[in-house]
């Protein structure tokens, strides 16, 4: 994978993570969370709903921060290559979290499987970017 392809990866993951940040802001995330966890019976506007929105806002903020760094790194992909394993680690953890949520927390199966698929796409793309940069530069390992 050449540097231009890695640049596209950084832009794509950066935009995706920033969209996650926006979508997980309290107020905006409430409809999404009721779709994600239909069995939880979250009262719209209730205390439990507010707590869940706040928790997801923290996750969104973390993704947003990584997204900003990825977008910044798109300018010089080789220099910011360390963002790639961060994306891999986040996506692997989130994939396990989705499996846990499906099995133990009542996450809607279709939603969990969709996000699991997206995690796999990001992991494979990030790994290809990492290997592509590593093959071209011995310092990226």
Coordinates of N, CA, C and O in Angstrom, one line a residue:
X1 N 0.9 -1.2 0.0 CA 0.0 0.0 0.0 C 0.9 1.2 0.0 O 1.8 1.3 0.8
X2 N 0.7 2.1 -0.9 CA 1.5 3.3 -1.0 C 1.0 4.4 -0.1 O 0.0 4.3 0.6
X3 N 1.8 5.5 0.0 CA 1.5 6.5 1.0 C 0.2 7.2 0.7 O -0.6 7.6 1.6
X4 N -0.2 7.3 -0.6 CA -1.4 7.9 -1.0 C -2.6 7.1 -0.5 O -3.6 7.6 0.0
X5 N -2.5 5.8 -0.5 CA -3.6 4.9 0.0 C -3.7 5.0 1.5 O -4.8 5.0 2.0
X6 N -2.6 5.2 2.2 CA -2.6 5.3 3.6 C -3.2 6.7 4.0 O -4.0 6.8 4.9
X7 N -2.9 7.7 3.1 CA -3.6 9.0 3.3 C -5.1 8.9 3.3 O -5.8 9.4 4.1
X8 N -5.6 8.1 2.3 CA -7.0 7.9 2.2 C -7.6 7.1 3.4 O -8.7 7.4 3.9
X9 N -6.8 6.2 3.9 CA -7.2 5.5 5.1 C -7.4 6.5 6.3 O -8.4 6.5 7.0
X10 N -6.4 7.4 6.5 CA -6.4 8.4 7.5 C -7.6 9.3 7.4 O -8.3 9.6 8.4
X11 N -7.9 9.7 6.2 CA -9.1 10.6 6.0 C -10.4 9.9 6.3 O -11.2 10.4 7.0
X12 N -10.5 8.6 5.8 CA -11.7 7.9 6.0 C -11.9 7.6 7.4 O -13.0 7.8 8.0
X13 N -10.9 7.1 8.1 CA -11.1 6.8 9.6 C -11.3 8.1 10.4 O -12.1 8.1 11.3
X14 N -10.6 9.1 10.0 CA -10.8 10.4 10.7 C -12.2 10.9 10.6 O -12.8 11.3 11.6
X15 N -12.8 10.9 9.4 CA -14.1 11.4 9.1 C -15.1 10.5 9.9 O -16.1 10.9 10.5
X16 N -14.9 9.2 9.7 CA -15.8 8.2 10.4 C -15.8 8.4 11.9 O -16.9 8.4 12.5
X17 N -14.7 8.6 12.5 CA -14.6 8.7 14.0 C -15.2 10.1 14.4 O -15.8 10.1 15.4
X18 N -15.0 11.1 13.6 CA -15.7 12.4 13.9 C -17.2 12.3 13.8 O -17.9 12.9 14.6
X19 N -17.7 11.6 12.8 CA -19.1 11.4 12.7 C -19.6 10.6 13.9 O -20.7 10.8 14.4
X20 N -18.9 9.6 14.4 CA -19.2 8.9 15.6 C -19.3 9.8 16.8 O -20.2 9.7 17.6
X21 N -18.3 10.7 16.9 CA -18.4 11.7 18.0 C -19.6 12.5 17.9 O -20.3 12.7 18.9
X22 N -20.0 13.0 16.8 CA -21.2 13.9 16.6 C -22.4 13.0 17.0 O -23.3 13.5 17.7
X23 N -22.5 11.8 16.4 CA -23.7 11.0 16.7 C -23.8 10.5 18.1 O -24.9 10.2 18.5
X24 N -22.7 10.6 18.9 CA -22.8 10.1 20.2 C -22.9 11.2 21.3 O -22.8 11.0 22.5
X25 N -23.1 12.4 20.8 CA -23.3 13.6 21.7 C -24.7 13.4 22.4 O -25.6 13.0 21.8
X26 N -24.7 13.7 23.7 CA -26.0 13.6 24.4 C -27.1 14.4 23.6 O -26.8 15.5 23.1
X27 N -28.2 13.9 23.6 CA -29.3 14.5 22.9 C -29.5 13.9 21.5 O -30.5 13.5 21.0
X28 N -28.3 13.8 20.8 CA -28.4 13.2 19.4 C -28.3 11.7 19.5 O -28.8 11.0 18.7
X29 N -27.7 11.1 20.6 CA -27.5 9.7 20.7 C -28.8 8.9 21.2 O -28.9 7.7 21.1
X30 N -29.7 9.7 21.9 CA -30.8 9.0 22.5 C -31.6 8.1 21.5 O -31.9 6.9 21.8
X31 N -32.0 8.5 20.3 CA -32.7 7.6 19.4 C -31.8 6.4 19.0 O -32.4 5.3 18.9
X32 N -30.6 6.7 18.8 CA -29.7 5.6 18.4 C -29.6 4.5 19.5 O -29.6 3.3 19.3
X33 N -29.5 5.0 20.8 CA -29.3 4.0 21.9 C -30.6 3.2 22.1 O -30.5 2.0 22.5
X34 N -31.7 3.8 21.9 CA -33.0 3.0 22.0 C -33.1 1.9 20.9 O -33.6 0.9 21.1
X35 N -32.5 2.2 19.7 CA -32.4 1.2 18.7 C -31.4 0.1 19.0 O -31.6 -1.1 18.8
X36 N -30.2 0.6 19.5 CA -29.1 -0.4 19.9 C -29.6 -1.4 21.0 O -29.2 -2.5 20.9
X37 N -30.3 -0.8 22.0 CA -30.6 -1.6 23.2 C -32.1 -1.7 23.4 O -32.7 -1.2 24.3
X38 N -32.9 -2.3 22.4 CA -34.3 -2.3 22.5 C -34.9 -3.0 23.7 O -35.9 -2.7 24.2
X39 N -34.1 -4.0 24.2 CA -34.6 -4.8 25.3 C -34.4 -4.1 26.7 O -34.9 -4.5 27.7
X40 N -33.6 -3.1 26.7 CA -33.3 -2.4 27.9 C -34.4 -1.6 28.4 O -34.5 -1.2 29.6
X41 N -35.4 -1.2 27.6 CA -36.5 -0.4 28.0 C -36.1 0.9 28.6 O -36.7 1.3 29.6
X42 N -35.2 1.6 27.9 CA -34.8 2.9 28.4 C -35.9 3.9 28.3 O -36.4 4.1 27.2
X43 N -36.2 4.5 29.4 CA -37.2 5.6 29.3 C -36.6 6.8 28.6 O -35.5 7.3 29.0
X44 N -37.2 7.2 27.6 CA -36.7 8.4 26.8 C -36.7 9.6 27.8 O -37.7 9.9 28.4
X45 N -35.5 10.2 27.9 CA -35.4 11.4 28.8 C -35.2 11.0 30.2 O -35.1 11.8 31.1
X46 N -35.2 9.7 30.5 CA -35.1 9.3 31.9 C -33.7 9.2 32.4 O -32.7 9.5 31.7
X47 N -33.6 8.9 33.7 CA -32.3 8.9 34.3 C -31.3 7.9 33.7 O -30.1 8.2 33.5
X48 N -31.8 6.7 33.5 CA -31.0 5.7 32.9 C -30.5 6.0 31.5 O -29.4 5.8 31.1
X49 N -31.4 6.6 30.8 CA -31.1 7.1 29.4 C -30.0 8.2 29.4 O -29.1 8.1 28.6
X50 N -30.1 9.1 30.4 CA -29.1 10.1 30.5 C -27.8 9.6 30.8 O -26.8 10.0 30.3
X51 N -27.7 8.7 31.7 CA -26.4 8.0 32.1 C -25.8 7.3 31.0 O -24.6 7.5 30.7
X52 N -26.6 6.6 30.2 CA -26.1 5.9 29.0 C -25.6 6.8 28.0 O -24.5 6.6 27.4
X53 N -26.3 7.9 27.8 CA -25.9 8.9 26.8 C -24.5 9.6 27.2 O -23.7 9.8 26.4
X54 N -24.4 9.8 28.5 CA -23.1 10.4 29.0 C -22.0 9.5 28.8 O -20.9 9.9 28.4
X55 N -22.2 8.2 29.1 CA -21.1 7.2 28.9 C -20.7 7.1 27.4 O -19.5 7.0 27.1
X56 N -21.7 7.0 26.6 CA -21.4 6.9 25.1 C -20.8 8.2 24.6 O -20.0 8.2 23.7
X57 N -21.1 9.4 25.2 CA -20.4 10.6 24.8 C -18.9 10.6 25.1 O -18.1 11.1 24.3
X58 N -18.5 9.9 26.2 CA -17.1 9.8 26.5 C -16.4 8.9 25.4 O -15.3 9.3 24.9
X59 N -17.1 7.9 25.0 CA -16.5 7.0 23.9 C -16.5 7.8 22.6 O -15.5 7.8 21.9
X60 N -17.5 8.6 22.3 CA -17.5 9.4 21.1 C -16.4 10.4 21.1 O -15.7 10.7 20.1
X61 N -16.1 11.0 22.3 CA -15.1 12.0 22.4 C -13.7 11.4 22.2 O -12.9 12.0 21.5
X62 N -13.5 10.2 22.7 CA -12.2 9.5 22.4 C -12.1 9.2 21.0 O -11.0 9.4 20.4
X63 N -13.1 8.7 20.3 CA -13.1 8.4 18.9 C -12.8 9.7 18.1 O -12.0 9.8 17.2
X64 N -13.5 10.8 18.5 CA -13.3 12.1 17.9 C -11.9 12.6 18.0 O -11.3 13.1 17.0
X65 N -11.2 12.4 19.1 CA -9.8 12.8 19.3 C -8.9 12.0 18.3 O -8.0 12.5 17.7
X66 N -9.1 10.7 18.2 CA -8.4 9.9 17.3 C -8.6 10.3 15.9 O -7.7 10.4 15.1
X67 N -9.9 10.6 15.6 CA -10.2 11.1 14.2 C -9.5 12.4 13.9 O -9.0 12.5 12.7
X68 N -9.4 13.3 14.8 CA -8.7 14.6 14.5 C -7.2 14.3 14.3 O -6.6 14.8 13.3
X69 N -6.6 13.4 15.1 CA -5.2 13.1 14.9 C -5.0 12.4 13.5 O -4.1 12.6 12.8
X70 N -6.0 11.5 13.2 CA -5.9 10.8 11.9 C -6.0 11.8 10.7 O -5.2 11.7 9.7
X71 N -6.9 12.7 10.8 CA -7.0 13.7 9.7 C -5.7 14.6 9.7 O -5.3 14.9 8.6
X72 N -5.2 14.9 10.8 CA -3.9 15.7 10.8 C -2.8 14.8 10.2 O -2.0 15.3 9.4
X73 N -2.8 13.6 10.5 CA -1.8 12.7 10.0 C -1.9 12.4 8.6 O -0.9 12.0 7.9
X74 N -3.0 12.6 8.0 CA -3.2 12.4 6.5 C -2.2 13.3 5.7 O -1.9 13.0 4.6
X75 N -1.8 14.4 6.3 CA -0.8 15.3 5.6 C 0.5 14.6 5.4 O 1.1 14.8 4.4
X76 N 0.9 13.8 6.4 CA 2.2 13.1 6.4 C 2.0 11.7 6.9 O 2.4 11.4 8.1
X77 N 1.4 10.8 6.1 CA 1.1 9.5 6.6 C 2.2 8.7 7.2 O 2.1 8.0 8.3
X78 N 3.4 8.8 6.7 CA 4.5 8.0 7.2 C 4.9 8.5 8.6 O 5.2 7.7 9.5
X79 N 4.9 9.8 8.8 CA 5.3 10.4 10.1 C 4.2 10.1 11.2 O 4.6 9.9 12.3
X80 N 3.0 9.9 10.8 CA 1.9 9.6 11.8 C 1.4 8.2 11.7 O 0.3 7.9 12.1
X81 N 2.3 7.3 11.3 CA 2.0 5.9 11.1 C 1.5 5.3 12.4 O 0.8 4.3 12.4
X82 N 2.0 5.8 13.6 CA 1.6 5.2 14.9 C 0.1 5.3 15.1 O -0.4 4.6 16.0
X83 N -0.6 6.1 14.4 CA -2.0 6.2 14.6 C -2.7 4.8 14.1 O -3.7 4.4 14.7
X84 N -2.0 4.2 13.2 CA -2.6 3.0 12.6 C -2.8 1.9 13.7 O -3.9 1.3 13.8
X85 N -1.8 1.5 14.5 CA -2.0 0.5 15.5 C -3.0 1.0 16.6 O -3.7 0.1 17.2
X86 N -3.1 2.3 16.8 CA -4.1 2.8 17.7 C -5.5 2.4 17.2 O -6.4 2.0 17.9
X87 N -5.7 2.7 15.9 CA -7.0 2.3 15.3 C -7.3 0.8 15.4 O -8.4 0.4 15.7
X88 N -6.3 0.0 15.1 CA -6.4 -1.4 15.2 C -6.8 -1.8 16.7 O -7.8 -2.6 16.8
X89 N -6.1 -1.3 17.6 CA -6.4 -1.6 19.0 C -7.8 -1.2 19.4 O -8.6 -2.0 20.0
X90 N -8.2 0.0 19.0 CA -9.6 0.5 19.3 C -10.6 -0.4 18.7 O -11.6 -0.8 19.3
X91 N -10.4 -0.7 17.4 CA -11.4 -1.6 16.7 C -11.5 -3.0 17.2 O -12.6 -3.6 17.3
X92 N -10.4 -3.6 17.6 CA -10.4 -4.9 18.2 C -11.1 -4.9 19.5 O -12.0 -5.7 19.8
X93 N -10.8 -3.9 20.4 CA -11.5 -3.8 21.7 C -13.0 -3.6 21.4 O -13.9 -4.2 22.1
X94 N -13.4 -2.7 20.5 CA -14.8 -2.4 20.3 C -15.5 -3.6 19.7 O -16.7 -3.8 19.9
X95 N -14.8 -4.4 18.9 CA -15.4 -5.6 18.3 C -15.7 -6.6 19.5 O -16.8 -7.2 19.5
X96 N -14.8 -6.8 20.4 CA -15.1 -7.6 21.6 C -16.2 -7.0 22.4 O -17.1 -7.8 22.9
X97 N -16.3 -5.7 22.5 CA -17.3 -5.1 23.3 C -18.7 -5.3 22.6 O -19.7 -5.5 23.3
X98 N -18.7 -5.3 21.3 CA -20.0 -5.6 20.6 C -20.4 -7.0 20.8 O -21.6 -7.3 21.0
X99 N -19.5 -7.9 20.8 CA -19.8 -9.3 21.1 C -20.4 -9.5 22.5 O -21.4 -10.1 22.7
X100 N -19.7 -8.8 23.4 CA -20.2 -8.8 24.8 C -21.6 -8.2 24.9 O -22.5 -8.8 25.6
X101 N -21.8 -7.1 24.2 CA -23.1 -6.4 24.3 C -24.2 -7.2 23.7 O -25.3 -7.2 24.2
X102 N -23.9 -7.9 22.6 CA -24.9 -8.8 22.0 C -25.3 -9.9 22.9 O -26.5 -10.2 23.1
X103 N -24.3 -10.5 23.5 CA -24.6 -11.7 24.4 C -25.2 -11.3 25.7 O -26.1 -12.0 26.2
X104 N -24.6 -10.3 26.4 CA -25.0 -10.0 27.8 C -25.8 -8.7 28.0 O -26.4 -8.6 29.1
X105 N -25.8 -7.8 27.1 CA -26.4 -6.5 27.4 C -27.6 -6.2 26.5 O -28.1 -5.1 26.5
X106 N -28.1 -7.1 25.7 CA -29.3 -6.9 25.0 C -29.1 -6.0 23.8 O -30.1 -5.4 23.3
X107 N -27.9 -5.9 23.2 CA -27.8 -5.1 22.0 C -28.5 -5.8 20.9 O -28.4 -7.0 20.8
X108 N -29.2 -5.1 20.1 CA -29.9 -5.7 18.9 C -28.9 -6.4 18.1 O -27.9 -5.9 17.7
X109 N -29.3 -7.7 17.7 CA -28.4 -8.5 17.0 C -28.0 -7.9 15.7 O -26.8 -7.9 15.3
X110 N -29.0 -7.4 14.9 CA -28.6 -6.8 13.6 C -27.7 -5.6 13.8 O -26.8 -5.4 12.9
X111 N -27.9 -4.8 14.8 CA -27.0 -3.7 15.0 C -25.6 -4.1 15.4 O -24.6 -3.6 14.9
X112 N -25.5 -5.1 16.3 CA -24.2 -5.6 16.8 C -23.5 -6.2 15.6 O -22.2 -6.0 15.5
X113 N -24.1 -7.0 14.8 CA -23.4 -7.6 13.7 C -23.0 -6.6 12.6 O -21.9 -6.8 12.0
X114 N -23.8 -5.6 12.4 CA -23.4 -4.5 11.5 C -22.2 -3.8 12.0 O -21.2 -3.6 11.2
X115 N -22.1 -3.4 13.3 CA -21.0 -2.7 13.8 C -19.8 -3.7 13.9 O -18.6 -3.3 13.6
X116 N -20.0 -5.0 14.1 CA -18.9 -5.9 14.1 C -18.3 -6.0 12.7 O -17.1 -6.1 12.6
X117 N -19.1 -6.0 11.7 CA -18.6 -6.0 10.3 C -17.8 -4.8 10.1 O -16.7 -4.9 9.5
X118 N -18.2 -3.6 10.5 CA -17.5 -2.4 10.3 C -16.1 -2.4 11.1 O -15.1 -2.0 10.5
X119 N -16.1 -3.0 12.3 CA -14.8 -3.1 13.0 C -13.9 -4.0 12.2 O -12.7 -3.6 12.1
X120 N -14.4 -5.1 11.6 CA -13.5 -6.0 10.8 C -13.0 -5.2 9.6 O -11.8 -5.3 9.3
X121 N -13.8 -4.4 8.9 CA -13.3 -3.6 7.8 C -12.2 -2.7 8.2 O -11.2 -2.6 7.5
X122 N -12.4 -2.0 9.3 CA -11.4 -1.0 9.8 C -10.1 -1.8 10.1 O -9.0 -1.3 9.8
X123 N -10.2 -2.9 10.8 CA -9.0 -3.7 11.2 C -8.2 -4.1 10.0 O -7.0 -4.0 9.9
X124 N -8.9 -4.7 9.0 CA -8.3 -5.2 7.8 C -7.6 -4.0 7.0 O -6.5 -4.1 6.6
X125 N -8.3 -2.9 6.9 CA -7.8 -1.8 6.2 C -6.6 -1.2 6.9 O -5.6 -0.9 6.3
X126 N -6.7 -1.1 8.2 CA -5.6 -0.5 9.0 C -4.4 -1.5 8.9 O -3.2 -1.0 8.8
X127 N -4.6 -2.7 9.0 CA -3.5 -3.7 8.9 C -2.8 -3.6 7.6 O -1.6 -3.6 7.5
X128 N -3.6 -3.5 6.5 CA -3.0 -3.4 5.2 C -2.2 -2.1 5.0 O -1.1 -2.1 4.4
X129 N -2.7 -1.0 5.6 CA -2.0 0.2 5.6 C -0.6 0.1 6.4 O 0.4 0.6 5.9
X130 N -0.7 -0.5 7.5 CA 0.5 -0.7 8.4 C 1.5 -1.6 7.7 O 2.7 -1.2 7.6
X131 N 1.1 -2.7 7.1 CA 2.0 -3.6 6.4 C 2.6 -2.8 5.1 O 3.8 -2.9 4.9
X132 N 1.7 -2.1 4.4 CA 2.2 -1.4 3.3 C 3.2 -0.3 3.6 O 4.2 -0.2 2.9
X133 N 3.1 0.4 4.7 CA 4.1 1.4 5.1 C 5.3 0.7 5.6 O 6.4 1.1 5.4
X134 N 5.2 -0.4 6.4 CA 6.3 -1.1 6.9 C 7.2 -1.7 5.8 O 8.4 -1.7 5.9
X135 N 6.6 -2.2 4.7 CA 7.3 -2.8 3.6 C 8.2 -1.7 2.9 O 9.2 -2.0 2.4
X136 N 7.7 -0.5 2.9 CA 8.4 0.6 2.2 C 9.4 1.3 3.1 O 10.2 2.1 2.6
X137 N 9.3 1.1 4.4 CA 10.1 1.9 5.3 C 10.5 1.1 6.6 O 9.6 0.7 7.3
X138 N 11.8 0.8 6.8 CA 12.1 -0.1 7.9 C 11.8 0.5 9.3 O 11.6 -0.1 10.3
X139 N 11.7 1.9 9.4 CA 11.5 2.5 10.7 C 10.0 2.4 11.1 O 9.7 2.7 12.3
X140 N 9.1 2.0 10.2 CA 7.7 1.8 10.6 C 7.4 0.3 10.9 O 7.0 -0.4 10.0
X141 N 7.8 -0.1 12.1 CA 7.6 -1.5 12.5 C 7.3 -1.6 14.0 O 7.5 -0.8 14.8

